[in-house]
Amino acid sequence: MMLLFINHHFLNYRVVAAHEENEKAYQSQDAIFVARKRNVNAKKVKAMRWVKNVGLGIKTPDAAIEGTYVDKKCPFTGNVSIRGKILKGLVISTKMKRTVVVRRDYLHYIKKYRRFEKRHKNIHAHCSPCFGVKEGDIVTIGQCRPLAKTVKFNVVAHEAQRAKTGKKTFRMF
């Protein structure tokens, strides 16, 4: 399916491969030149898509390779590099747009009582549209440059929901 866009100022026509447009402005990947010359004899025009390998043993998801979304903060199709810590945690909230809250539980040793106490931290992480993340899923997040005031991590892997447990249950990975 092809869409025809008209620029009303100069009456220029351009044909663009259709993809889900849910933003106010026109979305395109920075590395793709939209107005390329097309072969008239070609039967099927393959959609232009720029995808990179993150490295660190992280596999690029098929949804990122074959998808049509545009996300400049995605580690696979955007301008973000993963460096630093790689962590695992439980998704407790998906209420923000393309951002999830990941809960990490850990034990802290108290020397005086020679015992451990349970502690947790909530980490905000950008979640690319190639992952269908729901609450209760376990995700692997990688550190990147600051993407927002509180977002400094990016979801790089996703494990489907295992067991239905409460948000505040203590789980270590």
CSV table of N, CA and C in Angstrom, one decimal:
chain,number,residue,atom,x,y,z
A,1,MET,N,0.8,-1.2,0.0
A,1,MET,CA,0.0,0.0,0.0
A,1,MET,C,0.9,1.2,0.0
A,2,MET,N,0.6,2.2,-0.8
A,2,MET,CA,1.4,3.4,-0.9
A,2,MET,C,0.5,4.6,-0.6
A,3,LEU,N,1.1,5.6,0.0
A,3,LEU,CA,0.3,6.8,0.3
A,3,LEU,C,0.9,8.0,-0.5
A,4,LEU,N,0.1,8.9,-0.8
A,4,LEU,CA,0.6,10.1,-1.6
A,4,LEU,C,0.4,11.3,-0.7
A,5,PHE,N,1.5,12.0,-0.4
A,5,PHE,CA,1.6,13.2,0.4
A,5,PHE,C,1.7,14.4,-0.5
A,6,ILE,N,1.0,15.5,-0.3
A,6,ILE,CA,1.1,16.7,-1.1
A,6,ILE,C,1.6,17.8,-0.2
A,7,ASN,N,2.7,18.5,-0.6
A,7,ASN,CA,3.2,19.7,0.1
A,7,ASN,C,2.4,20.9,-0.5
A,8,HIS,N,1.5,21.5,0.2
A,8,HIS,CA,0.7,22.5,-0.3
A,8,HIS,C,1.4,23.8,-0.7
A,9,HIS,N,2.6,24.0,-0.1
A,9,HIS,CA,3.3,25.3,-0.5
A,9,HIS,C,3.9,25.2,-1.9
A,10,PHE,N,4.4,24.2,-2.3
A,10,PHE,CA,5.1,24.1,-3.6
A,10,PHE,C,4.4,23.1,-4.5
A,11,LEU,N,3.3,22.4,-4.0
A,11,LEU,CA,2.7,21.4,-4.8
A,11,LEU,C,3.6,20.3,-5.3
A,12,ASN,N,4.5,19.9,-4.4
A,12,ASN,CA,5.4,18.8,-4.7
A,12,ASN,C,4.7,17.5,-4.3
A,13,TYR,N,4.9,16.4,-5.1
A,13,TYR,CA,4.3,15.1,-4.7
A,13,TYR,C,5.4,14.2,-4.4
A,14,ARG,N,5.2,13.3,-3.4
A,14,ARG,CA,6.2,12.3,-3.0
A,14,ARG,C,5.4,11.1,-2.6
A,15,VAL,N,5.9,9.9,-3.0
A,15,VAL,CA,5.3,8.7,-2.6
A,15,VAL,C,6.2,8.0,-1.5
A,16,VAL,N,5.5,7.6,-0.4
A,16,VAL,CA,6.2,7.1,0.7
A,16,VAL,C,5.6,5.8,1.1
A,17,ALA,N,6.4,4.8,1.5
A,17,ALA,CA,5.9,3.5,1.9
A,17,ALA,C,5.0,3.8,3.2
A,18,ALA,N,3.9,3.1,3.2
A,18,ALA,CA,2.9,3.4,4.3
A,18,ALA,C,3.4,2.7,5.6
A,19,HIS,N,3.4,3.4,6.7
A,19,HIS,CA,3.6,2.8,8.0
A,19,HIS,C,2.8,3.5,9.0
A,20,GLU,N,2.8,2.9,10.2
A,20,GLU,CA,1.9,3.5,11.2
A,20,GLU,C,2.3,4.9,11.6
A,21,GLU,N,1.5,5.9,11.3
A,21,GLU,CA,1.8,7.3,11.6
A,21,GLU,C,0.9,7.7,12.8
A,22,ASN,N,1.4,7.8,14.0
A,22,ASN,CA,0.6,8.2,15.1
A,22,ASN,C,1.2,9.4,15.8
A,23,GLU,N,2.2,10.1,15.1
A,23,GLU,CA,2.7,11.3,15.6
A,23,GLU,C,2.2,12.5,14.8
A,24,LYS,N,2.3,13.7,15.4
A,24,LYS,CA,1.8,14.8,14.7
A,24,LYS,C,2.7,15.2,13.5
A,25,ALA,N,4.0,15.0,13.6
A,25,ALA,CA,4.9,15.4,12.5
A,25,ALA,C,5.3,14.1,11.7
A,26,TYR,N,5.7,14.3,10.5
A,26,TYR,CA,6.1,13.2,9.7
A,26,TYR,C,7.4,12.5,10.2
A,27,GLN,N,7.3,11.2,10.4
A,27,GLN,CA,8.4,10.5,11.0
A,27,GLN,C,9.2,9.7,9.9
A,28,SER,N,10.6,9.9,10.0
A,28,SER,CA,11.4,9.1,9.1
A,28,SER,C,12.8,8.9,9.8
A,29,GLN,N,13.4,7.8,9.4
A,29,GLN,CA,14.7,7.5,10.0
A,29,GLN,C,15.7,8.5,9.5
A,30,ASP,N,16.7,8.9,10.3
A,30,ASP,CA,17.7,9.9,9.9
A,30,ASP,C,18.6,9.3,8.8
A,31,ALA,N,18.9,8.0,8.9
A,31,ALA,CA,19.9,7.4,8.0
A,31,ALA,C,19.3,7.1,6.6
A,32,ILE,N,18.0,7.3,6.4
A,32,ILE,CA,17.3,6.9,5.1
A,32,ILE,C,17.0,8.2,4.3
A,33,PHE,N,17.4,8.1,3.1
A,33,PHE,CA,17.0,9.2,2.1
A,33,PHE,C,15.7,8.8,1.5
A,34,VAL,N,14.6,9.6,1.8
A,34,VAL,CA,13.3,9.2,1.3
A,34,VAL,C,13.1,9.4,-0.2
A,35,ALA,N,13.7,10.4,-0.8
A,35,ALA,CA,13.4,10.7,-2.1
A,35,ALA,C,14.4,10.0,-3.1
A,36,ARG,N,14.7,8.8,-2.9
A,36,ARG,CA,15.6,8.0,-3.7
A,36,ARG,C,14.9,7.8,-5.1
A,37,LYS,N,15.8,7.5,-6.1
A,37,LYS,CA,15.2,7.2,-7.4
A,37,LYS,C,14.8,5.7,-7.4
A,38,ARG,N,13.6,5.5,-8.0
A,38,ARG,CA,13.1,4.1,-8.0
A,38,ARG,C,13.2,3.5,-9.4
A,39,ASN,N,13.4,2.2,-9.4
A,39,ASN,CA,13.4,1.4,-10.6
A,39,ASN,C,12.0,1.2,-11.1
A,40,VAL,N,11.7,1.6,-12.3
A,40,VAL,CA,10.4,1.5,-12.9
A,40,VAL,C,10.0,0.0,-13.1
A,41,ASN,N,11.0,-0.8,-13.5
A,41,ASN,CA,10.8,-2.2,-13.8
A,41,ASN,C,10.6,-3.1,-12.6
A,42,ALA,N,11.0,-2.6,-11.4
A,42,ALA,CA,10.9,-3.5,-10.2
A,42,ALA,C,9.5,-3.8,-9.9
A,43,LYS,N,9.3,-5.1,-9.6
A,43,LYS,CA,8.0,-5.6,-9.3
A,43,LYS,C,7.6,-5.2,-7.8
A,44,LYS,N,8.4,-5.5,-6.9
A,44,LYS,CA,8.1,-5.2,-5.5
A,44,LYS,C,9.2,-4.3,-4.9
A,45,VAL,N,8.8,-3.2,-4.4
A,45,VAL,CA,9.8,-2.2,-3.8
A,45,VAL,C,9.9,-2.6,-2.3
A,46,LYS,N,11.1,-2.9,-1.9
A,46,LYS,CA,11.4,-3.3,-0.5
A,46,LYS,C,11.5,-2.0,0.3
A,47,ALA,N,10.9,-1.9,1.4
A,47,ALA,CA,10.9,-0.8,2.3
A,47,ALA,C,12.3,-0.5,2.8
A,48,MET,N,12.7,0.7,2.8
A,48,MET,CA,14.0,1.1,3.3
A,48,MET,C,14.0,1.1,4.8
A,49,ARG,N,15.0,0.5,5.4
A,49,ARG,CA,15.0,0.4,6.8
A,49,ARG,C,16.5,0.3,7.3
A,50,TRP,N,16.9,1.1,8.2
A,50,TRP,CA,18.2,1.1,8.8
A,50,TRP,C,18.2,0.4,10.2
A,51,VAL,N,18.9,-0.7,10.3
A,51,VAL,CA,19.0,-1.4,11.5
A,51,VAL,C,20.4,-1.7,11.9
A,52,LYS,N,20.8,-1.7,13.2
A,52,LYS,CA,22.2,-1.9,13.5
A,52,LYS,C,22.2,-3.0,14.6
A,53,ASN,N,23.4,-3.6,14.7
A,53,ASN,CA,23.6,-4.7,15.7
A,53,ASN,C,24.2,-3.9,17.0
A,54,VAL,N,23.5,-4.1,18.1
A,54,VAL,CA,23.9,-3.5,19.3
A,54,VAL,C,25.2,-4.0,19.9
A,55,GLY,N,25.5,-5.3,19.6
A,55,GLY,CA,26.7,-5.9,20.2
A,55,GLY,C,26.4,-6.5,21.6
A,56,LEU,N,27.4,-6.8,22.3
A,56,LEU,CA,27.3,-7.4,23.7
A,56,LEU,C,26.5,-8.7,23.7
A,57,GLY,N,26.4,-9.4,22.6
A,57,GLY,CA,25.7,-10.7,22.6
A,57,GLY,C,24.2,-10.5,22.6
A,58,ILE,N,23.7,-9.3,22.3
A,58,ILE,CA,22.3,-9.0,22.2
A,58,ILE,C,21.8,-9.1,20.8
A,59,LYS,N,20.8,-10.0,20.6
A,59,LYS,CA,20.2,-10.3,19.3
A,59,LYS,C,19.2,-9.2,18.9
A,60,THR,N,19.3,-8.7,17.7
A,60,THR,CA,18.4,-7.7,17.2
A,60,THR,C,17.0,-8.4,16.9
A,61,PRO,N,15.9,-7.9,17.5
A,61,PRO,CA,14.6,-8.6,17.3
A,61,PRO,C,14.1,-8.5,15.9
A,62,ASP,N,13.4,-9.5,15.4
A,62,ASP,CA,12.8,-9.5,14.1
A,62,ASP,C,11.8,-8.3,13.9
A,63,ALA,N,11.1,-7.9,14.9
A,63,ALA,CA,10.2,-6.8,14.8
A,63,ALA,C,10.9,-5.5,14.5
A,64,ALA,N,12.2,-5.4,14.9
A,64,ALA,CA,13.0,-4.2,14.6
A,64,ALA,C,13.5,-4.2,13.2
A,65,ILE,N,13.8,-5.4,12.7
A,65,ILE,CA,14.3,-5.5,11.3
A,65,ILE,C,13.1,-5.4,10.3
A,66,GLU,N,12.0,-6.0,10.5
A,66,GLU,CA,10.9,-6.0,9.6
A,66,GLU,C,9.8,-5.0,9.9
A,67,GLY,N,9.9,-4.3,11.1
A,67,GLY,CA,8.9,-3.4,11.5
A,67,GLY,C,8.9,-2.1,10.7
A,68,THR,N,7.9,-1.2,10.9
A,68,THR,CA,7.9,0.0,10.2
A,68,THR,C,7.9,1.2,11.1
A,69,TYR,N,8.1,1.0,12.4
A,69,TYR,CA,8.0,2.1,13.4
A,69,TYR,C,9.3,3.0,13.2
A,70,VAL,N,9.2,4.2,13.7
A,70,VAL,CA,10.3,5.1,13.7
A,70,VAL,C,10.5,5.6,15.1
A,71,ASP,N,11.7,5.2,15.7
A,71,ASP,CA,12.0,5.6,17.1
A,71,ASP,C,13.4,6.0,17.2
A,72,LYS,N,13.7,7.3,17.4
A,72,LYS,CA,15.1,7.7,17.4
A,72,LYS,C,15.8,7.3,18.7
A,73,LYS,N,15.1,6.8,19.7
A,73,LYS,CA,15.7,6.4,20.9
A,73,LYS,C,15.9,4.9,21.0
A,74,CYS,N,15.5,4.2,20.0
A,74,CYS,CA,15.6,2.7,19.9
A,74,CYS,C,17.1,2.3,19.7
A,75,PRO,N,17.6,1.3,20.5
A,75,PRO,CA,19.0,0.9,20.3
A,75,PRO,C,19.2,0.2,19.0
A,76,PHE,N,18.2,-0.3,18.3
A,76,PHE,CA,18.4,-1.1,17.1
A,76,PHE,C,18.2,-0.2,15.8
A,77,THR,N,17.3,0.8,15.9
A,77,THR,CA,17.0,1.6,14.7
A,77,THR,C,17.2,3.1,14.9
A,78,GLY,N,17.7,3.4,16.1
A,78,GLY,CA,17.9,4.9,16.4
A,78,GLY,C,19.3,5.2,16.7
A,79,ASN,N,19.5,6.4,17.2
A,79,ASN,CA,20.9,6.9,17.5
A,79,ASN,C,21.2,6.8,19.0
A,80,VAL,N,21.2,5.6,19.5
A,80,VAL,CA,21.5,5.3,20.9
A,80,VAL,C,22.5,4.1,21.0
A,81,SER,N,23.6,4.3,21.7
A,81,SER,CA,24.5,3.1,21.9
A,81,SER,C,24.3,2.6,23.3
A,82,ILE,N,24.4,1.3,23.5
A,82,ILE,CA,24.3,0.7,24.8
A,82,ILE,C,25.8,0.5,25.3
A,83,ARG,N,26.0,1.0,26.5
A,83,ARG,CA,27.3,0.9,27.1
A,83,ARG,C,27.1,1.0,28.6
A,84,GLY,N,28.0,0.3,29.4
A,84,GLY,CA,27.9,0.4,30.8
A,84,GLY,C,27.2,-0.9,31.4
A,85,LYS,N,26.2,-0.7,32.3
A,85,LYS,CA,25.6,-1.8,33.0
A,85,LYS,C,24.5,-2.5,32.1
A,86,ILE,N,24.4,-3.8,32.3
A,86,ILE,CA,23.3,-4.6,31.7
A,86,ILE,C,22.6,-5.2,32.9
A,87,LEU,N,21.3,-4.9,33.1
A,87,LEU,CA,20.6,-5.4,34.2
A,87,LEU,C,19.3,-6.1,33.8
A,88,LYS,N,18.8,-6.9,34.8
A,88,LYS,CA,17.5,-7.6,34.6
A,88,LYS,C,16.6,-7.2,35.6
A,89,GLY,N,15.3,-7.1,35.3
A,89,GLY,CA,14.3,-6.7,36.3
A,89,GLY,C,12.9,-7.0,35.8
A,90,LEU,N,11.9,-6.7,36.7
A,90,LEU,CA,10.5,-7.0,36.5
A,90,LEU,C,9.8,-5.7,36.1
A,91,VAL,N,9.0,-5.7,35.1
A,91,VAL,CA,8.3,-4.5,34.6
A,91,VAL,C,7.1,-4.4,35.6
A,92,ILE,N,7.0,-3.2,36.2
A,92,ILE,CA,5.8,-3.0,37.1
A,92,ILE,C,4.9,-1.9,36.6
A,93,SER,N,5.3,-1.2,35.6
A,93,SER,CA,4.4,-0.1,35.0
A,93,SER,C,4.7,0.1,33.6
A,94,THR,N,3.7,0.2,32.7
A,94,THR,CA,3.8,0.6,31.3
A,94,THR,C,2.9,1.7,31.0
A,95,LYS,N,2.6,2.6,31.9
A,95,LYS,CA,1.7,3.7,31.7
A,95,LYS,C,2.2,4.8,30.9
A,96,MET,N,3.6,5.0,30.9
A,96,MET,CA,4.1,6.1,30.1
A,96,MET,C,4.3,5.7,28.6
A,97,LYS,N,4.4,6.7,27.8
A,97,LYS,CA,4.5,6.4,26.4
A,97,LYS,C,6.0,5.9,26.1
A,98,ARG,N,6.1,4.7,25.6
A,98,ARG,CA,7.4,4.1,25.2
A,98,ARG,C,8.4,4.1,26.4
A,99,THR,N,8.0,4.1,27.6
A,99,THR,CA,8.8,4.1,28.8
A,99,THR,C,8.2,3.1,29.8
A,100,VAL,N,9.0,2.2,30.4
A,100,VAL,CA,8.6,1.3,31.4
A,100,VAL,C,9.3,1.5,32.7
A,101,VAL,N,8.7,1.1,33.8
A,101,VAL,CA,9.3,1.1,35.1
A,101,VAL,C,9.7,-0.3,35.4
A,102,VAL,N,11.0,-0.5,35.7
A,102,VAL,CA,11.6,-1.8,36.0
A,102,VAL,C,12.0,-1.9,37.5
A,103,ARG,N,11.5,-2.9,38.2
A,103,ARG,CA,11.8,-3.1,39.6
A,103,ARG,C,13.0,-4.1,39.7
A,104,ARG,N,14.0,-3.7,40.5
A,104,ARG,CA,15.1,-4.5,40.7
A,104,ARG,C,15.2,-4.8,42.2
A,105,ASP,N,15.1,-6.0,42.6
A,105,ASP,CA,15.2,-6.4,44.0
A,105,ASP,C,16.6,-6.9,44.3
A,106,TYR,N,17.1,-6.6,45.5
A,106,TYR,CA,18.4,-7.1,45.9
A,106,TYR,C,18.5,-7.2,47.4
A,107,LEU,N,19.5,-7.8,48.0
A,107,LEU,CA,19.7,-8.0,49.4
A,107,LEU,C,20.9,-7.1,49.9
A,108,HIS,N,20.7,-6.4,51.0
A,108,HIS,CA,21.7,-5.6,51.6
A,108,HIS,C,22.1,-6.2,52.9
A,109,TYR,N,23.4,-6.4,53.1
A,109,TYR,CA,23.9,-7.0,54.3
A,109,TYR,C,24.1,-6.0,55.4
A,110,ILE,N,23.5,-6.3,56.6
A,110,ILE,CA,23.7,-5.5,57.8
A,110,ILE,C,24.7,-6.2,58.7
A,111,LYS,N,25.9,-5.6,58.8
A,111,LYS,CA,27.0,-6.2,59.5
A,111,LYS,C,26.7,-6.4,61.0
A,112,LYS,N,26.0,-5.5,61.7
A,112,LYS,CA,25.8,-5.6,63.1
A,112,LYS,C,24.9,-6.8,63.4
A,113,TYR,N,23.9,-7.1,62.6
A,113,TYR,CA,23.0,-8.2,62.9
A,113,TYR,C,23.4,-9.5,62.1
A,114,ARG,N,24.4,-9.4,61.2
A,114,ARG,CA,24.8,-10.5,60.4
A,114,ARG,C,23.7,-11.1,59.6
A,115,ARG,N,22.8,-10.2,59.1
A,115,ARG,CA,21.7,-10.6,58.3
A,115,ARG,C,21.5,-9.7,57.1
A,116,PHE,N,20.7,-10.2,56.2
A,116,PHE,CA,20.4,-9.4,55.0
A,116,PHE,C,19.0,-8.8,55.1
A,117,GLU,N,18.9,-7.6,54.5
A,117,GLU,CA,17.5,-7.0,54.4
A,117,GLU,C,17.2,-6.9,52.9
A,118,LYS,N,15.9,-6.9,52.6
A,118,LYS,CA,15.4,-6.8,51.3
A,118,LYS,C,15.3,-5.3,50.9
A,119,ARG,N,15.8,-5.0,49.7
A,119,ARG,CA,15.7,-3.6,49.2
A,119,ARG,C,15.3,-3.7,47.7
A,120,HIS,N,14.9,-2.6,47.2
A,120,HIS,CA,14.5,-2.5,45.8
A,120,HIS,C,14.8,-1.1,45.2
A,121,LYS,N,15.0,-1.1,43.9
A,121,LYS,CA,15.1,0.2,43.2
A,121,LYS,C,14.2,0.1,42.0
A,122,ASN,N,13.6,1.2,41.6
A,122,ASN,CA,12.8,1.3,40.4
A,122,ASN,C,13.6,2.1,39.4
A,123,ILE,N,13.7,1.6,38.2
A,123,ILE,CA,14.5,2.2,37.1
A,123,ILE,C,13.6,2.4,35.9
A,124,HIS,N,13.6,3.6,35.4
A,124,HIS,CA,12.9,4.0,34.2
A,124,HIS,C,13.7,3.6,33.0
A,125,ALA,N,13.1,2.9,32.0
A,125,ALA,CA,13.8,2.5,30.8
A,125,ALA,C,13.0,2.8,29.6
A,126,HIS,N,13.6,3.2,28.5
A,126,HIS,CA,12.9,3.4,27.3
A,126,HIS,C,12.6,2.0,26.7
A,127,CYS,N,11.4,1.8,26.2
A,127,CYS,CA,11.0,0.6,25.6
A,127,CYS,C,10.6,0.8,24.1
A,128,SER,N,11.4,0.2,23.2
A,128,SER,CA,11.2,0.4,21.8
A,128,SER,C,9.9,-0.4,21.4
A,129,PRO,N,9.2,0.1,20.4
A,129,PRO,CA,7.9,-0.6,19.9
A,129,PRO,C,8.1,-2.0,19.4
A,130,CYS,N,9.4,-2.4,19.2
A,130,CYS,CA,9.6,-3.8,18.8
A,130,CYS,C,9.4,-4.8,19.9
A,131,PHE,N,9.3,-4.4,21.1
A,131,PHE,CA,9.0,-5.3,22.2
A,131,PHE,C,7.6,-5.0,22.7
A,132,GLY,N,6.8,-6.1,22.8
A,132,GLY,CA,5.4,-6.0,23.3
A,132,GLY,C,5.5,-6.3,24.8
A,133,VAL,N,5.9,-5.3,25.6
A,133,VAL,CA,6.2,-5.5,27.0
A,133,VAL,C,4.9,-5.2,27.8
A,134,LYS,N,4.5,-6.1,28.7
A,134,LYS,CA,3.4,-6.0,29.6
A,134,LYS,C,3.9,-6.0,31.1
A,135,GLU,N,3.0,-5.6,32.0
A,135,GLU,CA,3.4,-5.6,33.4
A,135,GLU,C,3.6,-7.1,33.8
A,136,GLY,N,4.6,-7.3,34.6
A,136,GLY,CA,4.9,-8.7,35.1
A,136,GLY,C,6.0,-9.4,34.2
A,137,ASP,N,6.3,-8.8,33.1
A,137,ASP,CA,7.4,-9.4,32.2
A,137,ASP,C,8.7,-9.1,32.8
A,138,ILE,N,9.7,-10.0,32.4
A,138,ILE,CA,11.1,-9.8,32.8
A,138,ILE,C,11.8,-9.2,31.6
A,139,VAL,N,12.5,-8.1,31.8
A,139,VAL,CA,13.3,-7.5,30.7
A,139,VAL,C,14.7,-7.3,31.1
A,140,THR,N,15.6,-7.3,30.1
A,140,THR,CA,17.0,-7.0,30.2
A,140,THR,C,17.1,-5.5,29.7
A,141,ILE,N,17.8,-4.7,30.5
A,141,ILE,CA,17.9,-3.3,30.2
A,141,ILE,C,19.4,-3.0,30.1
A,142,GLY,N,19.8,-2.1,29.2
A,142,GLY,CA,21.2,-1.7,29.1
A,142,GLY,C,21.3,-0.2,29.3
A,143,GLN,N,22.4,0.2,29.9
A,143,GLN,CA,22.7,1.6,30.1
A,143,GLN,C,23.0,2.3,28.8
A,144,CYS,N,22.5,3.5,28.7
A,144,CYS,CA,22.8,4.4,27.5
A,144,CYS,C,23.0,5.8,28.0
A,145,ARG,N,23.1,6.7,27.1
A,145,ARG,CA,23.1,8.2,27.4
A,145,ARG,C,21.8,8.6,28.0
A,146,PRO,N,21.7,9.7,28.8
A,146,PRO,CA,20.4,10.1,29.3
A,146,PRO,C,19.5,10.4,28.2
A,147,LEU,N,18.3,9.8,28.2
A,147,LEU,CA,17.3,10.0,27.1
A,147,LEU,C,16.2,11.0,27.6
A,148,ALA,N,16.1,11.2,28.9
A,148,ALA,CA,15.2,12.1,29.6
A,148,ALA,C,15.7,12.4,31.0
A,149,LYS,N,14.9,13.1,31.7
A,149,LYS,CA,15.4,13.5,33.1
A,149,LYS,C,15.7,12.2,33.9
A,150,THR,N,14.8,11.2,33.9
A,150,THR,CA,15.0,10.0,34.7
A,150,THR,C,15.3,8.8,33.9
A,151,VAL,N,15.3,8.9,32.6
A,151,VAL,CA,15.5,7.7,31.7
A,151,VAL,C,17.0,7.6,31.3
A,152,LYS,N,17.7,6.6,31.7
A,152,LYS,CA,19.1,6.4,31.4
A,152,LYS,C,19.4,4.9,30.9
A,153,PHE,N,18.3,4.2,30.8
A,153,PHE,CA,18.4,2.8,30.3
A,153,PHE,C,17.5,2.5,29.2
A,154,ASN,N,17.7,1.4,28.4
A,154,ASN,CA,17.0,1.1,27.2
A,154,ASN,C,16.7,-0.4,27.3
A,155,VAL,N,15.5,-0.9,27.0
A,155,VAL,CA,15.2,-2.3,27.0
A,155,VAL,C,15.8,-2.9,25.8
A,156,VAL,N,16.6,-4.0,26.0
A,156,VAL,CA,17.3,-4.7,24.9
A,156,VAL,C,16.9,-6.1,24.7
A,157,ALA,N,16.2,-6.7,25.7
A,157,ALA,CA,15.7,-8.1,25.6
A,157,ALA,C,14.4,-8.2,26.4
A,158,HIS,N,13.6,-9.2,26.0
A,158,HIS,CA,12.3,-9.3,26.7
A,158,HIS,C,11.9,-10.8,26.8
A,159,GLU,N,11.6,-11.2,28.1
A,159,GLU,CA,11.1,-12.5,28.3
A,159,GLU,C,9.6,-12.4,28.6
A,160,ALA,N,8.8,-13.3,28.0
A,160,ALA,CA,7.4,-13.3,28.2
A,160,ALA,C,7.0,-13.5,29.6
A,161,GLN,N,5.8,-13.1,30.0
A,161,GLN,CA,5.3,-13.3,31.4
A,161,GLN,C,5.3,-14.7,31.8
A,162,ARG,N,5.9,-15.0,33.0
A,162,ARG,CA,6.0,-16.3,33.5
A,162,ARG,C,4.8,-16.6,34.4
A,163,ALA,N,4.9,-16.1,35.6
A,163,ALA,CA,3.8,-16.4,36.6
A,163,ALA,C,3.2,-15.1,37.0
A,164,LYS,N,2.0,-15.1,37.3
A,164,LYS,CA,1.3,-13.9,37.8
A,164,LYS,C,1.5,-13.7,39.2
A,165,THR,N,2.4,-12.7,39.6
A,165,THR,CA,2.6,-12.4,41.0
A,165,THR,C,2.4,-10.9,41.2
A,166,GLY,N,2.3,-10.5,42.4
A,166,GLY,CA,2.1,-9.1,42.8
A,166,GLY,C,3.2,-8.2,42.3
A,167,LYS,N,2.9,-6.9,42.3
A,167,LYS,CA,3.9,-5.9,41.9
A,167,LYS,C,5.1,-5.9,42.9
A,168,LYS,N,4.8,-6.0,44.2
A,168,LYS,CA,5.8,-5.8,45.2
A,168,LYS,C,6.4,-7.0,45.8
A,169,THR,N,6.2,-8.2,45.1
A,169,THR,CA,6.8,-9.4,45.6
A,169,THR,C,8.3,-9.4,45.3
A,170,PHE,N,9.0,-9.9,46.2
A,170,PHE,CA,10.5,-9.9,46.1
A,170,PHE,C,10.9,-11.0,45.2
A,171,ARG,N,11.6,-10.6,44.1
A,171,ARG,CA,12.1,-11.6,43.1
A,171,ARG,C,13.5,-11.2,42.7
A,172,MET,N,14.4,-12.2,42.7
A,172,MET,CA,15.8,-11.9,42.3
A,172,MET,C,16.0,-12.7,41.0
A,173,PHE,N,16.9,-12.2,40.1
A,173,PHE,CA,17.2,-12.8,38.9
A,173,PHE,C,18.6,-13.2,38.7
